[in-house]
């Protein structure tokens, strides 16, 4: 069962400048940063709030580190902006299987490692009214890491 909006992914050309915009404009602070080599991105997670299920909601800012990454290709086609929406779930495997059973294409056969040690998969945007949708089972979050 999907429990919350885990994050909204925003593709950007310059991560540092985009982080500064969100900090100066809205007061959001960076909770976590990492480079995900598999996905070819450098990212910053800006924590918006905590939730009753122990998770949180974030903005995920994504800067490509390789021209062949999915985010780089998306930026070249669409420019900066909202890339995807992610829903939190206690069990990404079960929810992906349930959604697949309803005829929605799940992009990964098995969930992969996502931000902050989470487990993720994506749903095909053509099956989700044009929205790239991610399912996320968060790893327990103890404290901010940079």
Tab-separated table of N, CA and C in Angstrom:
chain	number	residue	atom	x	y	z
A	1	UNK	N	0.833	-1.178	0.000
A	1	UNK	CA	0.000	0.000	0.000
A	1	UNK	C	0.883	1.248	0.000
A	2	UNK	N	0.604	2.150	-0.899
A	2	UNK	CA	1.365	3.390	-0.968
A	2	UNK	C	0.969	4.281	0.197
A	3	UNK	N	1.973	4.847	0.885
A	3	UNK	CA	1.710	5.545	2.143
A	3	UNK	C	1.905	7.054	2.097
A	4	UNK	N	2.661	7.566	1.117
A	4	UNK	CA	2.955	8.999	1.111
A	4	UNK	C	3.616	9.378	-0.202
A	5	UNK	N	3.741	10.658	-0.433
A	5	UNK	CA	4.646	11.118	-1.482
A	5	UNK	C	6.026	11.111	-0.847
A	6	UNK	N	6.893	10.227	-1.321
A	6	UNK	CA	8.246	10.139	-0.780
A	6	UNK	C	9.076	11.323	-1.248
A	7	UNK	N	9.061	11.571	-2.560
A	7	UNK	CA	9.783	12.727	-3.081
A	7	UNK	C	9.301	13.104	-4.466
A	8	UNK	N	9.665	14.284	-4.851
A	8	UNK	CA	9.484	14.749	-6.219
A	8	UNK	C	10.883	14.974	-6.760
A	9	UNK	N	11.205	14.296	-7.867
A	9	UNK	CA	12.520	14.412	-8.486
A	9	UNK	C	12.536	15.569	-9.464
A	10	UNK	N	13.536	16.428	-9.337
A	10	UNK	CA	13.681	17.601	-10.191
A	10	UNK	C	15.036	17.529	-10.877
A	11	UNK	N	15.025	17.488	-12.202
A	11	UNK	CA	16.260	17.435	-12.981
A	11	UNK	C	16.814	18.852	-13.135
A	12	UNK	N	18.124	18.976	-12.992
A	12	UNK	CA	18.759	20.290	-13.107
A	12	UNK	C	20.133	20.153	-13.759
A	13	UNK	N	20.598	21.261	-14.335
A	13	UNK	CA	21.924	21.281	-14.955
A	13	UNK	C	23.026	21.526	-13.929
A	14	UNK	N	22.742	22.305	-12.874
A	14	UNK	CA	23.740	22.705	-11.882
A	14	UNK	C	23.171	22.463	-10.492
A	15	UNK	N	23.581	21.366	-9.884
A	15	UNK	CA	23.040	20.979	-8.584
A	15	UNK	C	23.277	22.046	-7.525
A	16	UNK	N	24.487	22.577	-7.467
A	16	UNK	CA	24.810	23.553	-6.424
A	16	UNK	C	23.948	24.808	-6.549
A	17	UNK	N	23.767	25.305	-7.762
A	17	UNK	CA	22.934	26.501	-7.974
A	17	UNK	C	21.475	26.210	-7.646
A	18	UNK	N	21.002	25.018	-7.982
A	18	UNK	CA	19.610	24.665	-7.712
A	18	UNK	C	19.382	24.504	-6.213
A	19	UNK	N	20.326	23.880	-5.510
A	19	UNK	CA	20.230	23.773	-4.052
A	19	UNK	C	20.161	25.170	-3.448
A	20	UNK	N	21.011	26.066	-3.912
A	20	UNK	CA	21.029	27.426	-3.361
A	20	UNK	C	19.702	28.133	-3.604
A	21	UNK	N	19.079	27.927	-4.765
A	21	UNK	CA	17.768	28.514	-5.029
A	21	UNK	C	16.750	28.031	-3.997
A	22	UNK	N	16.675	26.729	-3.766
A	22	UNK	CA	15.691	26.194	-2.825
A	22	UNK	C	15.994	26.609	-1.390
A	23	UNK	N	17.270	26.772	-1.066
A	23	UNK	CA	17.649	27.229	0.276
A	23	UNK	C	17.257	28.703	0.456
A	24	UNK	N	17.655	29.550	-0.493
A	24	UNK	CA	17.399	30.988	-0.378
A	24	UNK	C	15.921	31.337	-0.523
A	25	UNK	N	15.212	30.638	-1.389
A	25	UNK	CA	13.824	30.968	-1.680
A	25	UNK	C	12.853	30.384	-0.662
A	26	UNK	N	13.052	29.114	-0.292
A	26	UNK	CA	12.086	28.425	0.557
A	26	UNK	C	12.625	28.037	1.932
A	27	UNK	N	13.917	28.167	2.129
A	27	UNK	CA	14.511	27.785	3.409
A	27	UNK	C	14.774	26.303	3.560
A	28	UNK	N	14.669	25.534	2.463
A	28	UNK	CA	14.926	24.097	2.532
A	28	UNK	C	16.427	23.845	2.639
A	29	UNK	N	16.800	22.911	3.506
A	29	UNK	CA	18.207	22.560	3.694
A	29	UNK	C	18.481	21.161	3.163
A	30	UNK	N	19.704	20.936	2.766
A	30	UNK	CA	20.116	19.626	2.262
A	30	UNK	C	20.173	18.649	3.428
A	31	UNK	N	19.490	17.539	3.280
A	31	UNK	CA	19.488	16.466	4.268
A	31	UNK	C	20.528	15.411	3.926
A	32	UNK	N	20.739	15.184	2.621
A	32	UNK	CA	21.621	14.102	2.178
A	32	UNK	C	22.093	14.399	0.755
A	33	UNK	N	23.331	14.057	0.470
A	33	UNK	CA	23.850	14.129	-0.897
A	33	UNK	C	24.552	12.819	-1.218
A	34	UNK	N	24.561	12.463	-2.493
A	34	UNK	CA	25.308	11.288	-2.937
A	34	UNK	C	25.424	11.301	-4.447
A	35	UNK	N	26.330	10.489	-4.944
A	35	UNK	CA	26.427	10.211	-6.371
A	35	UNK	C	25.958	8.778	-6.567
A	36	UNK	N	24.991	8.596	-7.440
A	36	UNK	CA	24.506	7.266	-7.773
A	36	UNK	C	25.098	6.922	-9.138
A	37	UNK	N	26.175	6.168	-9.118
A	37	UNK	CA	26.888	5.829	-10.361
A	37	UNK	C	26.011	5.027	-11.312
A	38	UNK	N	25.213	4.106	-10.766
A	38	UNK	CA	24.360	3.272	-11.610
A	38	UNK	C	23.384	4.121	-12.419
A	39	UNK	N	22.833	5.160	-11.786
A	39	UNK	CA	21.879	6.023	-12.473
A	39	UNK	C	22.549	7.227	-13.134
A	40	UNK	N	23.842	7.427	-12.870
A	40	UNK	CA	24.581	8.512	-13.511
A	40	UNK	C	24.181	9.893	-13.049
A	41	UNK	N	23.884	10.040	-11.737
A	41	UNK	CA	23.464	11.330	-11.208
A	41	UNK	C	24.169	11.672	-9.903
A	42	UNK	N	24.285	12.960	-9.694
A	42	UNK	CA	24.656	13.523	-8.391
A	42	UNK	C	23.371	14.125	-7.862
A	43	UNK	N	23.063	13.872	-6.605
A	43	UNK	CA	21.773	14.303	-6.095
A	43	UNK	C	21.875	14.914	-4.716
A	44	UNK	N	20.874	15.722	-4.423
A	44	UNK	CA	20.696	16.283	-3.088
A	44	UNK	C	19.248	16.048	-2.688
A	45	UNK	N	19.058	15.551	-1.480
A	45	UNK	CA	17.717	15.361	-0.933
A	45	UNK	C	17.464	16.491	0.064
A	46	UNK	N	16.404	17.253	-0.185
A	46	UNK	CA	15.990	18.335	0.695
A	46	UNK	C	14.762	17.865	1.446
A	47	UNK	N	14.897	17.678	2.757
A	47	UNK	CA	13.796	17.136	3.569
A	47	UNK	C	12.756	18.222	3.793
A	48	UNK	N	11.507	17.893	3.472
A	48	UNK	CA	10.420	18.840	3.629
A	48	UNK	C	9.721	18.625	4.967
A	49	UNK	N	9.406	17.351	5.285
A	49	UNK	CA	8.742	17.055	6.558
A	49	UNK	C	8.848	15.570	6.872
A	50	UNK	N	8.593	15.223	8.123
A	50	UNK	CA	8.490	13.835	8.539
A	50	UNK	C	7.056	13.358	8.373
A	51	UNK	N	6.849	12.043	8.438
A	51	UNK	CA	5.509	11.489	8.296
A	51	UNK	C	5.235	10.499	9.414
A	52	UNK	N	3.977	10.153	9.612
A	52	UNK	CA	3.582	9.284	10.712
A	52	UNK	C	4.094	7.855	10.561
A	53	UNK	N	4.474	7.453	9.332
A	53	UNK	CA	4.978	6.087	9.152
A	53	UNK	C	6.497	6.003	9.316
A	54	UNK	N	7.105	7.082	9.813
A	54	UNK	CA	8.544	7.076	10.046
A	54	UNK	C	9.355	7.521	8.847
A	55	UNK	N	8.710	7.752	7.726
A	55	UNK	CA	9.399	8.232	6.540
A	55	UNK	C	9.428	9.744	6.528
A	56	UNK	N	9.658	10.286	5.367
A	56	UNK	CA	9.677	11.735	5.199
A	56	UNK	C	9.337	12.054	3.757
A	57	UNK	N	9.103	13.322	3.495
A	57	UNK	CA	8.901	13.789	2.127
A	57	UNK	C	10.059	14.713	1.768
A	58	UNK	N	10.538	14.566	0.538
A	58	UNK	CA	11.728	15.281	0.089
A	58	UNK	C	11.510	15.890	-1.292
A	59	UNK	N	12.357	16.843	-1.626
A	59	UNK	CA	12.625	17.203	-3.008
A	59	UNK	C	13.955	16.548	-3.327
A	60	UNK	N	14.039	15.869	-4.446
A	60	UNK	CA	15.278	15.226	-4.883
A	60	UNK	C	15.764	16.004	-6.105
A	61	UNK	N	16.892	16.668	-5.957
A	61	UNK	CA	17.486	17.421	-7.052
A	61	UNK	C	18.517	16.530	-7.728
A	62	UNK	N	18.422	16.407	-9.052
A	62	UNK	CA	19.247	15.466	-9.822
A	62	UNK	C	20.047	16.180	-10.896
A	63	UNK	N	21.358	16.034	-10.839
A	63	UNK	CA	22.248	16.565	-11.872
A	63	UNK	C	22.970	15.378	-12.518
A	64	UNK	N	22.909	15.255	-13.835
A	64	UNK	CA	23.609	14.134	-14.472
A	64	UNK	C	25.121	14.277	-14.353
A	65	UNK	N	25.788	13.129	-14.193
A	65	UNK	CA	27.256	13.118	-14.178
A	65	UNK	C	27.811	12.464	-15.434
A	66	UNK	N	26.914	11.924	-16.267
A	66	UNK	CA	27.288	11.329	-17.551
A	66	UNK	C	26.276	11.739	-18.605
A	67	UNK	N	26.755	11.977	-19.806
A	67	UNK	CA	25.864	12.364	-20.903
A	67	UNK	C	24.917	11.241	-21.318
A	68	UNK	N	25.287	9.987	-21.010
A	68	UNK	CA	24.434	8.864	-21.408
A	68	UNK	C	23.431	8.470	-20.324
A	69	UNK	N	23.367	9.209	-19.221
A	69	UNK	CA	22.411	8.874	-18.164
A	69	UNK	C	21.003	9.242	-18.604
A	70	UNK	N	20.037	8.582	-17.997
A	70	UNK	CA	18.635	8.849	-18.299
A	70	UNK	C	18.282	10.303	-18.011
A	71	UNK	N	18.788	10.850	-16.904
A	71	UNK	CA	18.476	12.232	-16.543
A	71	UNK	C	19.104	13.204	-17.546
A	72	UNK	N	20.324	12.927	-18.016
A	72	UNK	CA	20.950	13.800	-19.020
A	72	UNK	C	20.132	13.818	-20.303
A	73	UNK	N	19.688	12.653	-20.720
A	73	UNK	CA	18.859	12.577	-21.938
A	73	UNK	C	17.535	13.311	-21.730
A	74	UNK	N	16.943	13.161	-20.566
A	74	UNK	CA	15.690	13.828	-20.266
A	74	UNK	C	15.883	15.344	-20.278
A	75	UNK	N	16.974	15.833	-19.654
A	75	UNK	CA	17.261	17.265	-19.635
A	75	UNK	C	17.447	17.821	-21.047
A	76	UNK	N	18.163	17.080	-21.896
A	76	UNK	CA	18.397	17.531	-23.269
A	76	UNK	C	17.086	17.685	-24.033
A	77	UNK	N	16.135	16.831	-23.736
A	77	UNK	CA	14.847	16.853	-24.440
A	77	UNK	C	13.872	17.855	-23.825
A	78	UNK	N	13.833	17.939	-22.485
A	78	UNK	CA	12.788	18.683	-21.783
A	78	UNK	C	13.250	19.923	-21.041
A	79	UNK	N	14.542	20.047	-20.781
A	79	UNK	CA	15.027	21.134	-19.938
A	79	UNK	C	14.790	20.835	-18.466
A	80	UNK	N	15.170	21.774	-17.635
A	80	UNK	CA	15.053	21.575	-16.195
A	80	UNK	C	13.581	21.522	-15.767
A	81	UNK	N	13.325	20.742	-14.726
A	81	UNK	CA	11.975	20.685	-14.180
A	81	UNK	C	11.664	19.360	-13.538
A	82	UNK	N	10.391	19.160	-13.254
A	82	UNK	CA	9.943	17.938	-12.576
A	82	UNK	C	10.210	16.744	-13.483
A	83	UNK	N	10.945	15.781	-12.953
A	83	UNK	CA	11.333	14.577	-13.681
A	83	UNK	C	10.422	13.404	-13.326
A	84	UNK	N	10.117	13.247	-12.029
A	84	UNK	CA	9.275	12.132	-11.593
A	84	UNK	C	8.674	12.412	-10.223
A	85	UNK	N	7.681	11.592	-9.886
A	85	UNK	CA	7.107	11.609	-8.552
A	85	UNK	C	7.310	10.215	-7.961
A	86	UNK	N	7.617	10.189	-6.665
A	86	UNK	CA	7.880	8.911	-6.000
A	86	UNK	C	6.920	8.733	-4.825
A	87	UNK	N	6.332	7.544	-4.761
A	87	UNK	CA	5.434	7.200	-3.665
A	87	UNK	C	6.134	6.227	-2.729
A	88	UNK	N	6.007	6.470	-1.435
A	88	UNK	CA	6.563	5.581	-0.434
A	88	UNK	C	5.683	4.376	-0.210
A	89	UNK	N	6.321	3.256	0.085
A	89	UNK	CA	5.623	2.010	0.380
A	89	UNK	C	6.459	1.194	1.361
A	90	UNK	N	5.805	0.436	2.191
A	90	UNK	CA	6.521	-0.445	3.115
A	90	UNK	C	7.126	-1.641	2.380
A	91	UNK	N	6.598	-1.976	1.202
A	91	UNK	CA	7.054	-3.175	0.480
A	91	UNK	C	7.031	-2.932	-1.030
A	92	UNK	N	8.139	-2.425	-1.545
A	92	UNK	CA	8.219	-2.097	-2.973
A	92	UNK	C	8.009	-3.338	-3.839
A	93	UNK	N	8.470	-4.488	-3.397
A	93	UNK	CA	8.302	-5.721	-4.175
A	93	UNK	C	6.823	-6.072	-4.345
A	94	UNK	N	6.088	-6.073	-3.235
A	94	UNK	CA	4.675	-6.452	-3.278
A	94	UNK	C	3.851	-5.436	-4.063
A	95	UNK	N	4.108	-4.149	-3.841
A	95	UNK	CA	3.324	-3.137	-4.544
A	95	UNK	C	3.651	-3.111	-6.030
A	96	UNK	N	4.913	-3.318	-6.402
A	96	UNK	CA	5.268	-3.380	-7.823
A	96	UNK	C	4.573	-4.575	-8.482
A	97	UNK	N	4.550	-5.724	-7.807
A	97	UNK	CA	3.885	-6.907	-8.356
A	97	UNK	C	2.386	-6.665	-8.507
A	98	UNK	N	1.782	-6.025	-7.506
A	98	UNK	CA	0.348	-5.729	-7.566
A	98	UNK	C	0.038	-4.780	-8.726
A	99	UNK	N	0.836	-3.748	-8.878
A	99	UNK	CA	0.616	-2.767	-9.942
A	99	UNK	C	0.883	-3.394	-11.309
A	100	UNK	N	1.904	-4.229	-11.400
A	100	UNK	CA	2.179	-4.954	-12.654
A	100	UNK	C	0.972	-5.817	-13.034
A	101	UNK	N	0.358	-6.443	-12.038
A	101	UNK	CA	-0.813	-7.270	-12.264
A	101	UNK	C	-2.013	-6.489	-12.784
A	102	UNK	N	-1.986	-5.186	-12.629
A	102	UNK	CA	-3.055	-4.317	-13.127
A	102	UNK	C	-2.735	-3.774	-14.523
A	103	UNK	N	-1.652	-4.291	-15.132
A	103	UNK	CA	-1.323	-3.921	-16.499
A	103	UNK	C	-0.367	-2.759	-16.662
A	104	UNK	N	0.216	-2.272	-15.584
A	104	UNK	CA	1.175	-1.179	-15.660
A	104	UNK	C	2.574	-1.768	-15.785
A	105	UNK	N	3.343	-1.265	-16.751
A	105	UNK	CA	4.710	-1.752	-16.932
A	105	UNK	C	5.614	-1.252	-15.811
A	106	UNK	N	6.299	-2.193	-15.160
A	106	UNK	CA	7.294	-1.896	-14.137
A	106	UNK	C	8.647	-1.999	-14.827
A	107	UNK	N	9.467	-0.952	-14.703
A	107	UNK	CA	10.675	-0.865	-15.519
A	107	UNK	C	11.814	-1.770	-15.069
A	108	UNK	N	11.857	-2.168	-13.804
A	108	UNK	CA	12.916	-3.051	-13.320
A	108	UNK	C	12.291	-4.389	-12.922
A	109	UNK	N	12.938	-5.490	-13.294
A	109	UNK	CA	12.459	-6.806	-12.860
A	109	UNK	C	12.570	-6.962	-11.350
A	110	UNK	N	13.648	-6.435	-10.800
A	110	UNK	CA	13.870	-6.450	-9.351
A	110	UNK	C	14.184	-5.029	-8.906
A	111	UNK	N	13.690	-4.597	-7.740
A	111	UNK	CA	14.020	-3.252	-7.262
A	111	UNK	C	15.535	-3.057	-7.163
A	112	UNK	N	15.943	-1.803	-7.351
A	112	UNK	CA	17.359	-1.427	-7.291
A	112	UNK	C	17.602	-0.517	-6.100
A	113	UNK	N	18.887	-0.252	-5.848
A	113	UNK	CA	19.264	0.658	-4.774
A	113	UNK	C	18.974	2.088	-5.205
A	114	UNK	N	18.315	2.824	-4.320
A	114	UNK	CA	18.025	4.235	-4.569
A	114	UNK	C	18.715	5.113	-3.543
A	115	UNK	N	18.277	6.325	-3.428
A	115	UNK	CA	18.842	7.301	-2.502
A	115	UNK	C	18.794	6.810	-1.068
A	116	UNK	N	19.830	7.111	-0.328
A	116	UNK	CA	19.909	6.848	1.103
A	116	UNK	C	19.654	5.390	1.453
A	117	UNK	N	20.046	4.469	0.567
A	117	UNK	CA	19.900	3.044	0.837
A	117	UNK	C	18.505	2.496	0.615
A	118	UNK	N	17.638	3.267	-0.041
A	118	UNK	CA	16.278	2.796	-0.302
A	118	UNK	C	16.271	1.729	-1.390
A	119	UNK	N	15.114	1.084	-1.552
A	119	UNK	CA	14.888	0.136	-2.648
A	119	UNK	C	13.816	0.744	-3.538
A	120	UNK	N	14.074	0.765	-4.859
A	120	UNK	CA	13.194	1.490	-5.777
A	120	UNK	C	12.889	0.701	-7.043
A	121	UNK	N	11.803	1.095	-7.680
A	121	UNK	CA	11.517	0.698	-9.046
A	121	UNK	C	10.710	1.826	-9.669
A	122	UNK	N	10.616	1.813	-10.988
A	122	UNK	CA	9.866	2.842	-11.710
A	122	UNK	C	8.745	2.207	-12.518
A	123	UNK	N	7.693	3.002	-12.727
A	123	UNK	CA	6.561	2.603	-13.556
A	123	UNK	C	6.618	3.411	-14.846
A	124	UNK	N	6.285	2.774	-15.948
A	124	UNK	CA	6.397	3.421	-17.255
A	124	UNK	C	5.461	4.626	-17.341
A	125	UNK	N	5.981	5.793	-17.753
A	125	UNK	CA	5.126	6.980	-17.805
A	125	UNK	C	3.947	6.854	-18.770
A	126	UNK	N	4.087	6.080	-19.831
A	126	UNK	CA	2.981	5.931	-20.779
A	126	UNK	C	1.797	5.191	-20.152
A	127	UNK	N	2.062	4.424	-19.093
A	127	UNK	CA	1.002	3.715	-18.392
A	127	UNK	C	0.472	4.510	-17.196
A	128	UNK	N	1.096	5.670	-16.917
A	128	UNK	CA	0.750	6.485	-15.737
A	128	UNK	C	0.398	7.913	-16.150
A	129	UNK	N	-0.312	8.034	-17.260
A	129	UNK	CA	-0.781	9.338	-17.751
A	129	UNK	C	0.347	10.341	-17.921
A	130	UNK	N	1.478	9.865	-18.445
A	130	UNK	CA	2.594	10.745	-18.769
A	130	UNK	C	3.533	11.054	-17.621
A	131	UNK	N	3.329	10.430	-16.463
A	131	UNK	CA	4.147	10.727	-15.291
A	131	UNK	C	5.064	9.550	-14.987
A	132	UNK	N	6.383	9.779	-15.048
A	132	UNK	CA	7.330	8.770	-14.580
A	132	UNK	C	7.112	8.640	-13.080
A	133	UNK	N	6.792	7.431	-12.628
A	133	UNK	CA	6.421	7.195	-11.236
A	133	UNK	C	7.387	6.198	-10.619
A	134	UNK	N	7.859	6.534	-9.437
A	134	UNK	CA	8.802	5.688	-8.706
A	134	UNK	C	8.112	5.164	-7.453
A	135	UNK	N	8.417	3.917	-7.109
A	135	UNK	CA	7.987	3.324	-5.841
A	135	UNK	C	9.226	3.177	-4.976
A	136	UNK	N	9.121	3.558	-3.694
A	136	UNK	CA	10.279	3.621	-2.804
A	136	UNK	C	9.975	2.959	-1.474
A	137	UNK	N	10.824	2.031	-1.073
A	137	UNK	CA	10.839	1.554	0.311
A	137	UNK	C	12.088	2.147	0.938
A	138	UNK	N	11.874	3.058	1.867
A	138	UNK	CA	12.987	3.781	2.496
A	138	UNK	C	13.758	2.882	3.455
A	139	UNK	N	15.059	3.116	3.518
A	139	UNK	CA	15.863	2.516	4.577
A	139	UNK	C	15.610	3.339	5.842
A	140	UNK	N	15.765	2.749	7.006
A	140	UNK	CA	15.585	3.538	8.228
A	140	UNK	C	16.547	4.725	8.221
A	141	UNK	N	16.031	5.903	8.563
A	141	UNK	CA	16.839	7.117	8.578
A	141	UNK	C	17.073	7.515	10.026
A	142	UNK	N	18.328	7.515	10.415
A	142	UNK	CA	18.690	7.870	11.796
A	142	UNK	C	19.019	9.346	11.927
A	143	UNK	N	19.922	9.820	11.036
A	143	UNK	CA	20.362	11.199	11.115
A	143	UNK	C	20.873	11.629	9.738
A	144	UNK	N	20.979	12.943	9.526
A	144	UNK	CA	21.463	13.408	8.222
A	144	UNK	C	22.888	12.941	7.937
A	145	UNK	N	23.115	12.645	6.649
A	145	UNK	CA	24.458	12.287	6.175
A	145	UNK	C	24.779	13.193	5.004
A	146	UNK	N	26.012	13.623	4.917
A	146	UNK	CA	26.427	14.442	3.765
A	146	UNK	C	27.627	13.820	3.123
